[in-house]
Amino acid sequence: MKKPKRPDKKAVRKTREGVLTGRQEGDQLLRPDLEFNITFLKSQLGDSPDIIFHEFLIGLDELTAYLVYTDGLVDRQIVTQDILRPLEMDLPILEAKTGKKLLVDAILARLSKRAIQSGEIKKEKSFDELLGAALSGGIVLLVEDTDEALIISAPGWPTRGLEEPDTEVLVRGPREGLSETLRVNTSLLRRRIKDPGFRIESQKIGTRSKTAIGICYIKDIVNKAVLEELKTRLDKINIDAILESGYIEQLIEDSSLSPFPQIQYTERADKAAAAILEGRVVILVDTTPFALIVPATFAQFFQSPEDYYERWIIGSLTRLIRFVASYIAVFVPGLFVAAVSFHPGLIPIKLSLAIAAAREGVPFPVVVESLLMEISFEFLREAGARLPRSIGQTIGIVGGLIIGDAAVKANLASPVMVIVVAITAIASFAIPSYNLGIGFRILRFPVIFLGATLGLYGVVLVFILINIHMVTMKTFGVNYLAPFVPYQVRDWKDLLIRVSWRKMITRPVITKPQDSIRQGPPKEEH
Amino acid sequence: MEQPRDRITPTQLTIVLISAILGIDGFAMPGMVVAAAGRDGWLSLLLGGGWLLVAAMSLAFLGGMFPRQSPINWLPKLMGKWPAKLFITLHCVFYLVMCAWSLRIFTDMIRIYLLPRTPTEVIMITFLISVAYLIVNGIDPLVRVTQVFFPFTLIPFLLLGIVIKGRMDFGEILPVMANGFLPVLKGLPPAIAVFVGWGIIMYLMQFLDKPKKGYKAVGIGVGFLLLFFLWSFILTLSHFGPVEMKYLLFPVIDFVREIEIANVLLEKLDLFLLTFWILTVFVTVAFTYYIPVLIGTQALGFRDNEGLVFLALPLIFLLARLPKGFKTTELIGVVIGYISLFFSLAVVLLLLLAWRKKRKGGIPN
């Protein structure tokens, strides 16, 4: 059998260039010839059943006209009530009454001013625009003998209601999360920030998907340099389709080799609004409920909106716990391996003896034991995350029994190791950002490995390397480790602890907002 | 020559100084000073440290007179072209040797306390590569990593500060100067040697964003170190007494070992201390590695220091492997201490020279 031919490198590059330049057939313009216009549109759109070419007659003159739209993406109500009825029925009556026949231009003007009550209307001459509109919830109206078409935006597709996001559950806080529709999301943000300076810039990304995104910021707070940098990076994107904001995140992030996320995502409208108010930029992407927040520093991934809603003592405590949890999640298994295999003196003697006694029957070196347990835990987590909920419970029981009890009884692992793995797992889930938690879980393996080969020194070496990596990293020009280093003491009020709202006078300085004052002096009573 | 792009703040300079100097000799210092000066060692420390405070501040003052200029630029204006070149070359070699020496001491310590069976070469290479990974990115990340590690550097200080248990007799430092002034003088070289590494100020001043404030930052840093060394000296002396201490290689570690507060969670606090100490040494090695590379890069006019970093790596590795045993390393330490002393003299002379020249009609910039 012949091996399938590998794609020629040159050919791949050529096609890439093709994608880069887009489908370049030249931007064709409409002609005052309806027949031609319709044929051209049909040739472009093909014969799909969901694309409707609706032919009808306007007024007493019986001008031929066409409506072109995608069924399922537009509001049928608007099509019948606002467009077809006035043009097919009302206009002839009007013309008969007045005895005056309207010209095409006048008809269109009348239509846009009188008949259609909702949506924006614009005139277009280029086929590209028409195609884009017809495919994204617009209605295109073409009339005989004109070289202009009317685009009536009338999006109406099935949407999900506002639900509480599953990924970011809060005890206290608003229950509505972002949804898949861009317009709904912008409204959620607008409801929270009624500032005239709040701007949403629209843009379309993806040569084929033409996904709409919204760049949201407050004009007089946002750091302009970050905004400009973001826009240039977005402009550079030249991909066929954006199906989720994760595409954009990975295409604009600074360092794609890092285990640490550099752009935060959120499903919560309140979190996105808070970020905007701090001077950050939020990117809303149509068709996904996940908004992106840039720039995102390391400390930000430890914050949960609840820190700010609950009283500051509670918020501070939970913050501190998360930072401790992050250290545990990364270093404890490695430290345990290092201590058991190199420095038993590090552990109190009684405990050390107990550990040794418990490991008596285990035939593997401690590193193999720990890797075995950690990896089976990863299996368990992954299986639990992907399975349907009803089967997921089974996994929980099986995993709990096998990884816990049975593994110990079968001498595959010692009870202490089970505890270590369990603590690490819980700690890694205590970090509010799922993606950072995963980053930590990845780092755990090099720590175990070096702890097993170089002991405590190896663990410290990993610590050093992680720190070097984080210190050299920047996200949109902001130091990733800020405000830890360089020391920015003014931001420490909202870092390891969160001080009382009365003391939170300034916005975070690390994002360099134009207006850094969040709270004025208390209002005097009159 | 191109001006350095990166900037460091006076606070960062203070932190860098403390972390870089604390590194190597801190643990062994009390033993060495006691061996030379007996009970009066604290006086030697005070004198030597005081002198270095003056020298370090003069150096910062000198650097502040030439804001944003590398010593390669300003040194020739003070002492002429060729002497300056010789001076800087020697300095470059000095830091390479010091880097290798610090690395050697570090690996020996690690071998003794943590990894008795691992070949030292492995430790050296892994450590050096990590340092190289940091310094190829220049001064900015280097300083920020120092800032990250700084709280951890302070932990040993706190450990020494808060936990006093067992035999403590502060009367051990008395009587003062029972044997005259000579022992105090004898203790000066090891007391000054412990501050080795302070000379990096000379090359860091060019990055300072407020050059006029440099001497203050340096004063705070060296002053803090002086207090720290005095404190650890008095603590260990009060605990062990002068006779026992002479025979201890690392009195500070032995002192911490006897602290039993942490018995609940950790058996041996000294291992814990060593763990944090690795971070301090990392900073010391990183700066002593970075300075020669910086000098080379600036003198040869390279755009980045990548090439020199990887050129210096095997050199430092080989140098670090040269000494045969502990005695040799110790001897090198003493020599390095003396060089540091001479350097401090030279610096103060240079400052006087600069002042004279300035009064005579200014230095052409």
mmCIF file of N, CA and C in Angstrom, chain A residues 327 341-351 453-458 460-461 463-465 467-474 479-481 484-487, chain B residues 12 15 106 110 113-115 118 122-123 126-127 130 133-134 137 140-141 144-145 147-152 263-268 271-272 275 278-279 282:
data_model
loop_
_atom_site.group_PDB
_atom_site.id
_atom_site.type_symbol
_atom_site.label_atom_id
_atom_site.label_comp_id
_atom_site.label_asym_id
_atom_site.label_seq_id
_atom_site.Cartn_x
_atom_site.Cartn_y
_atom_site.Cartn_z
ATOM 1 N N TYR A 327 1.188 26.884 47.697
ATOM 2 C CA TYR A 327 2.494 26.310 48.031
ATOM 3 C C TYR A 327 2.375 24.816 48.294
ATOM 4 N N SER A 341 13.352 10.188 51.220
ATOM 5 C CA SER A 341 14.457 9.477 50.578
ATOM 6 C C SER A 341 15.820 10.079 50.908
ATOM 7 N N PHE A 342 15.889 11.352 51.321
ATOM 8 C CA PHE A 342 17.211 11.920 51.592
ATOM 9 C C PHE A 342 17.408 12.390 53.031
ATOM 10 N N HIS A 343 16.388 13.043 53.582
ATOM 11 C CA HIS A 343 16.606 13.675 54.879
ATOM 12 C C HIS A 343 15.559 13.228 55.885
ATOM 13 N N PRO A 344 15.597 11.973 56.310
ATOM 14 C CA PRO A 344 14.607 11.551 57.315
ATOM 15 C C PRO A 344 14.739 12.375 58.586
ATOM 16 N N GLY A 345 15.902 13.011 58.778
ATOM 17 C CA GLY A 345 16.109 13.820 59.975
ATOM 18 C C GLY A 345 15.233 15.052 60.012
ATOM 19 N N LEU A 346 14.706 15.419 58.841
ATOM 20 C CA LEU A 346 13.913 16.649 58.771
ATOM 21 C C LEU A 346 12.586 16.487 59.505
ATOM 22 N N ILE A 347 12.084 15.255 59.496
ATOM 23 C CA ILE A 347 10.786 15.005 60.114
ATOM 24 C C ILE A 347 11.037 14.611 61.567
ATOM 25 N N PRO A 348 10.132 14.966 62.481
ATOM 26 C CA PRO A 348 10.292 14.526 63.870
ATOM 27 C C PRO A 348 10.456 13.003 63.950
ATOM 28 N N ILE A 349 11.304 12.566 64.856
ATOM 29 C CA ILE A 349 11.719 11.160 64.865
ATOM 30 C C ILE A 349 10.537 10.195 64.914
ATOM 31 N N LYS A 350 9.571 10.497 65.792
ATOM 32 C CA LYS A 350 8.443 9.568 65.938
ATOM 33 C C LYS A 350 7.679 9.414 64.637
ATOM 34 N N LEU A 351 7.450 10.562 64.018
ATOM 35 C CA LEU A 351 6.721 10.528 62.751
ATOM 36 C C LEU A 351 7.542 9.806 61.692
ATOM 37 N N THR A 453 15.681 13.165 43.088
ATOM 38 C CA THR A 453 17.065 13.028 42.648
ATOM 39 C C THR A 453 18.021 13.898 43.455
ATOM 40 N N LEU A 454 17.587 15.092 43.824
ATOM 41 C CA LEU A 454 18.507 15.999 44.510
ATOM 42 C C LEU A 454 18.015 16.422 45.890
ATOM 43 N N GLY A 455 17.001 15.778 46.379
ATOM 44 C CA GLY A 455 16.555 16.061 47.740
ATOM 45 C C GLY A 455 16.032 17.476 47.922
ATOM 46 N N LEU A 456 16.237 17.976 49.118
ATOM 47 C CA LEU A 456 15.765 19.311 49.462
ATOM 48 C C LEU A 456 16.346 20.355 48.508
ATOM 49 N N TYR A 457 17.617 20.163 48.159
ATOM 50 C CA TYR A 457 18.264 21.084 47.234
ATOM 51 C C TYR A 457 17.512 21.129 45.904
ATOM 52 N N GLY A 458 17.090 19.963 45.435
ATOM 53 C CA GLY A 458 16.341 19.903 44.187
ATOM 54 C C GLY A 458 15.029 20.667 44.272
ATOM 55 N N VAL A 460 14.341 23.162 46.273
ATOM 56 C CA VAL A 460 14.630 24.599 46.283
ATOM 57 C C VAL A 460 15.003 25.068 44.872
ATOM 58 N N LEU A 461 15.710 24.211 44.142
ATOM 59 C CA LEU A 461 16.104 24.568 42.780
ATOM 60 C C LEU A 461 14.870 24.813 41.907
ATOM 61 N N PHE A 463 11.990 25.719 42.996
ATOM 62 C CA PHE A 463 11.427 26.977 43.500
ATOM 63 C C PHE A 463 12.134 28.167 42.849
ATOM 64 N N ILE A 464 13.463 28.095 42.811
ATOM 65 C CA ILE A 464 14.238 29.187 42.204
ATOM 66 C C ILE A 464 13.867 29.339 40.728
ATOM 67 N N LEU A 465 13.828 28.215 40.023
ATOM 68 C CA LEU A 465 13.553 28.280 38.587
ATOM 69 C C LEU A 465 12.157 28.838 38.310
ATOM 70 N N ASN A 467 10.538 30.864 40.148
ATOM 71 C CA ASN A 467 10.556 32.297 40.425
ATOM 72 C C ASN A 467 11.245 33.076 39.322
ATOM 73 N N ILE A 468 12.355 32.542 38.816
ATOM 74 C CA ILE A 468 13.035 33.230 37.709
ATOM 75 C C ILE A 468 12.082 33.353 36.536
ATOM 76 N N HIS A 469 11.407 32.255 36.261
ATOM 77 C CA HIS A 469 10.483 32.272 35.133
ATOM 78 C C HIS A 469 9.412 33.335 35.320
ATOM 79 N N MET A 470 8.831 33.389 36.515
ATOM 80 C CA MET A 470 7.730 34.328 36.721
ATOM 81 C C MET A 470 8.219 35.767 36.719
ATOM 82 N N VAL A 471 9.436 35.959 37.214
ATOM 83 C CA VAL A 471 9.952 37.321 37.301
ATOM 84 C C VAL A 471 10.261 37.878 35.904
ATOM 85 N N THR A 472 10.710 36.998 35.016
ATOM 86 C CA THR A 472 11.038 37.498 33.687
ATOM 87 C C THR A 472 9.793 37.674 32.821
ATOM 88 N N MET A 473 8.674 37.164 33.304
ATOM 89 C CA MET A 473 7.491 37.180 32.452
ATOM 90 C C MET A 473 6.747 38.503 32.557
ATOM 91 N N LYS A 474 6.229 38.956 31.442
ATOM 92 C CA LYS A 474 5.393 40.148 31.436
ATOM 93 C C LYS A 474 4.104 39.830 30.716
ATOM 94 N N ASN A 479 4.476 43.642 34.786
ATOM 95 C CA ASN A 479 5.219 42.542 35.387
ATOM 96 C C ASN A 479 4.250 41.506 35.926
ATOM 97 N N TYR A 480 4.523 40.247 35.594
ATOM 98 C CA TYR A 480 3.582 39.204 35.973
ATOM 99 C C TYR A 480 3.505 39.047 37.487
ATOM 100 N N LEU A 481 4.613 39.251 38.167
ATOM 101 C CA LEU A 481 4.616 39.046 39.617
ATOM 102 C C LEU A 481 4.219 40.304 40.377
ATOM 103 N N PHE A 484 3.902 41.863 43.939
ATOM 104 C CA PHE A 484 4.868 41.238 44.857
ATOM 105 C C PHE A 484 6.244 41.849 44.626
ATOM 106 N N VAL A 485 6.725 41.714 43.412
ATOM 107 C CA VAL A 485 7.965 42.370 43.005
ATOM 108 C C VAL A 485 7.738 42.997 41.651
ATOM 109 N N PRO A 486 8.340 44.138 41.342
ATOM 110 C CA PRO A 486 8.997 45.008 42.317
ATOM 111 C C PRO A 486 7.994 45.431 43.385
ATOM 112 N N TYR A 487 8.488 45.590 44.605
ATOM 113 C CA TYR A 487 7.604 45.924 45.716
ATOM 114 C C TYR A 487 6.767 47.144 45.373
ATOM 115 N N GLN B 12 15.671 48.841 46.080
ATOM 116 C CA GLN B 12 16.156 47.591 45.489
ATOM 117 C C GLN B 12 17.649 47.430 45.728
ATOM 118 N N ILE B 15 18.235 46.109 49.198
ATOM 119 C CA ILE B 15 17.877 44.694 49.291
ATOM 120 C C ILE B 15 18.925 43.823 48.619
ATOM 121 N N PHE B 106 29.434 26.680 48.767
ATOM 122 C CA PHE B 106 28.028 26.264 48.767
ATOM 123 C C PHE B 106 27.899 24.763 48.537
ATOM 124 N N ILE B 110 26.390 21.886 50.968
ATOM 125 C CA ILE B 110 25.282 21.031 50.573
ATOM 126 C C ILE B 110 25.676 19.566 50.727
ATOM 127 N N TYR B 113 25.722 18.719 54.550
ATOM 128 C CA TYR B 113 24.478 18.724 55.314
ATOM 129 C C TYR B 113 23.310 18.042 54.610
ATOM 130 N N LEU B 114 23.274 18.118 53.289
ATOM 131 C CA LEU B 114 22.058 17.651 52.614
ATOM 132 C C LEU B 114 22.261 16.407 51.747
ATOM 133 N N LEU B 115 23.283 16.437 50.904
ATOM 134 C CA LEU B 115 23.416 15.347 49.933
ATOM 135 C C LEU B 115 24.804 14.728 49.989
ATOM 136 N N THR B 118 25.763 12.596 46.666
ATOM 137 C CA THR B 118 25.631 13.130 45.310
ATOM 138 C C THR B 118 26.942 13.803 44.903
ATOM 139 N N VAL B 122 27.384 17.651 40.034
ATOM 140 C CA VAL B 122 25.967 17.744 39.668
ATOM 141 C C VAL B 122 25.340 18.981 40.294
ATOM 142 N N ILE B 123 25.646 19.175 41.573
ATOM 143 C CA ILE B 123 25.084 20.330 42.267
ATOM 144 C C ILE B 123 25.578 21.620 41.615
ATOM 145 N N THR B 126 23.975 22.160 38.028
ATOM 146 C CA THR B 126 22.559 22.548 38.072
ATOM 147 C C THR B 126 22.418 23.973 38.611
ATOM 148 N N PHE B 127 23.207 24.275 39.632
ATOM 149 C CA PHE B 127 23.109 25.603 40.231
ATOM 150 C C PHE B 127 23.553 26.677 39.235
ATOM 151 N N SER B 130 21.089 27.309 36.487
ATOM 152 C CA SER B 130 19.957 28.120 36.950
ATOM 153 C C SER B 130 20.345 29.589 37.018
ATOM 154 N N TYR B 133 20.531 31.020 33.582
ATOM 155 C CA TYR B 133 19.179 31.225 33.053
ATOM 156 C C TYR B 133 18.619 32.555 33.529
ATOM 157 N N LEU B 134 18.997 32.921 34.766
ATOM 158 C CA LEU B 134 18.504 34.197 35.292
ATOM 159 C C LEU B 134 19.237 35.371 34.673
ATOM 160 N N ASN B 137 18.988 37.423 31.212
ATOM 161 C CA ASN B 137 17.941 38.417 31.022
ATOM 162 C C ASN B 137 18.311 39.788 31.560
ATOM 163 N N ASP B 140 17.513 43.546 35.423
ATOM 164 C CA ASP B 140 16.160 43.791 35.907
ATOM 165 C C ASP B 140 15.542 42.548 36.576
ATOM 166 N N PRO B 141 15.489 41.408 35.884
ATOM 167 C CA PRO B 141 14.978 40.203 36.548
ATOM 168 C C PRO B 141 15.845 39.786 37.734
ATOM 169 N N ARG B 144 14.798 41.691 40.651
ATOM 170 C CA ARG B 144 13.458 41.319 41.103
ATOM 171 C C ARG B 144 13.443 39.944 41.764
ATOM 172 N N VAL B 145 14.265 39.026 41.250
ATOM 173 C CA VAL B 145 14.365 37.728 41.927
ATOM 174 C C VAL B 145 14.912 37.922 43.338
ATOM 175 N N GLN B 147 14.427 40.421 45.144
ATOM 176 C CA GLN B 147 13.310 40.913 45.949
ATOM 177 C C GLN B 147 12.372 39.784 46.361
ATOM 178 N N VAL B 148 12.156 38.839 45.442
ATOM 179 C CA VAL B 148 11.299 37.705 45.792
ATOM 180 C C VAL B 148 11.912 36.927 46.949
ATOM 181 N N PHE B 149 13.238 36.725 46.889
ATOM 182 C CA PHE B 149 13.888 35.889 47.891
ATOM 183 C C PHE B 149 14.129 36.632 49.193
ATOM 184 N N PHE B 150 14.032 37.951 49.154
ATOM 185 C CA PHE B 150 14.422 38.732 50.331
ATOM 186 C C PHE B 150 13.658 38.343 51.597
ATOM 187 N N PRO B 151 12.339 38.179 51.535
ATOM 188 C CA PRO B 151 11.646 37.765 52.760
ATOM 189 C C PRO B 151 12.193 36.453 53.294
ATOM 190 N N PHE B 152 12.580 35.561 52.390
ATOM 191 C CA PHE B 152 13.139 34.281 52.830
ATOM 192 C C PHE B 152 14.530 34.464 53.417
ATOM 193 N N ASN B 263 10.239 21.535 67.336
ATOM 194 C CA ASN B 263 10.187 20.093 67.507
ATOM 195 C C ASN B 263 8.832 19.510 67.123
ATOM 196 N N VAL B 264 7.847 20.339 67.158
ATOM 197 C CA VAL B 264 6.506 19.859 66.872
ATOM 198 C C VAL B 264 6.392 19.392 65.426
ATOM 199 N N LEU B 265 6.918 20.204 64.522
ATOM 200 C CA LEU B 265 6.710 19.917 63.106
ATOM 201 C C LEU B 265 7.999 19.476 62.427
ATOM 202 N N LEU B 266 9.078 20.164 62.742
ATOM 203 C CA LEU B 266 10.338 19.873 62.077
ATOM 204 C C LEU B 266 11.370 19.506 63.127
ATOM 205 N N GLU B 267 12.102 18.447 62.851
ATOM 206 C CA GLU B 267 13.056 17.999 63.840
ATOM 207 C C GLU B 267 14.282 18.907 63.846
ATOM 208 N N LYS B 268 14.837 19.084 62.664
ATOM 209 C CA LYS B 268 16.098 19.806 62.607
ATOM 210 C C LYS B 268 15.877 21.154 61.958
ATOM 211 N N LEU B 271 18.433 22.284 59.016
ATOM 212 C CA LEU B 271 18.189 21.927 57.625
ATOM 213 C C LEU B 271 17.248 22.946 56.978
ATOM 214 N N PHE B 272 16.296 23.345 57.788
ATOM 215 C CA PHE B 272 15.332 24.352 57.370
ATOM 216 C C PHE B 272 16.058 25.652 57.016
ATOM 217 N N THR B 275 17.916 25.465 53.833
ATOM 218 C CA THR B 275 17.055 25.569 52.662
ATOM 219 C C THR B 275 16.905 27.032 52.237
ATOM 220 N N ILE B 278 20.084 28.532 50.745
ATOM 221 C CA ILE B 278 20.334 28.272 49.323
ATOM 222 C C ILE B 278 19.907 29.482 48.498
ATOM 223 N N LEU B 279 18.774 30.070 48.868
ATOM 224 C CA LEU B 279 18.279 31.219 48.109
ATOM 225 C C LEU B 279 19.243 32.399 48.216
ATOM 226 N N PHE B 282 22.228 31.776 46.192
ATOM 227 C CA PHE B 282 21.866 31.929 44.787
ATOM 228 C C PHE B 282 22.041 33.386 44.358
#
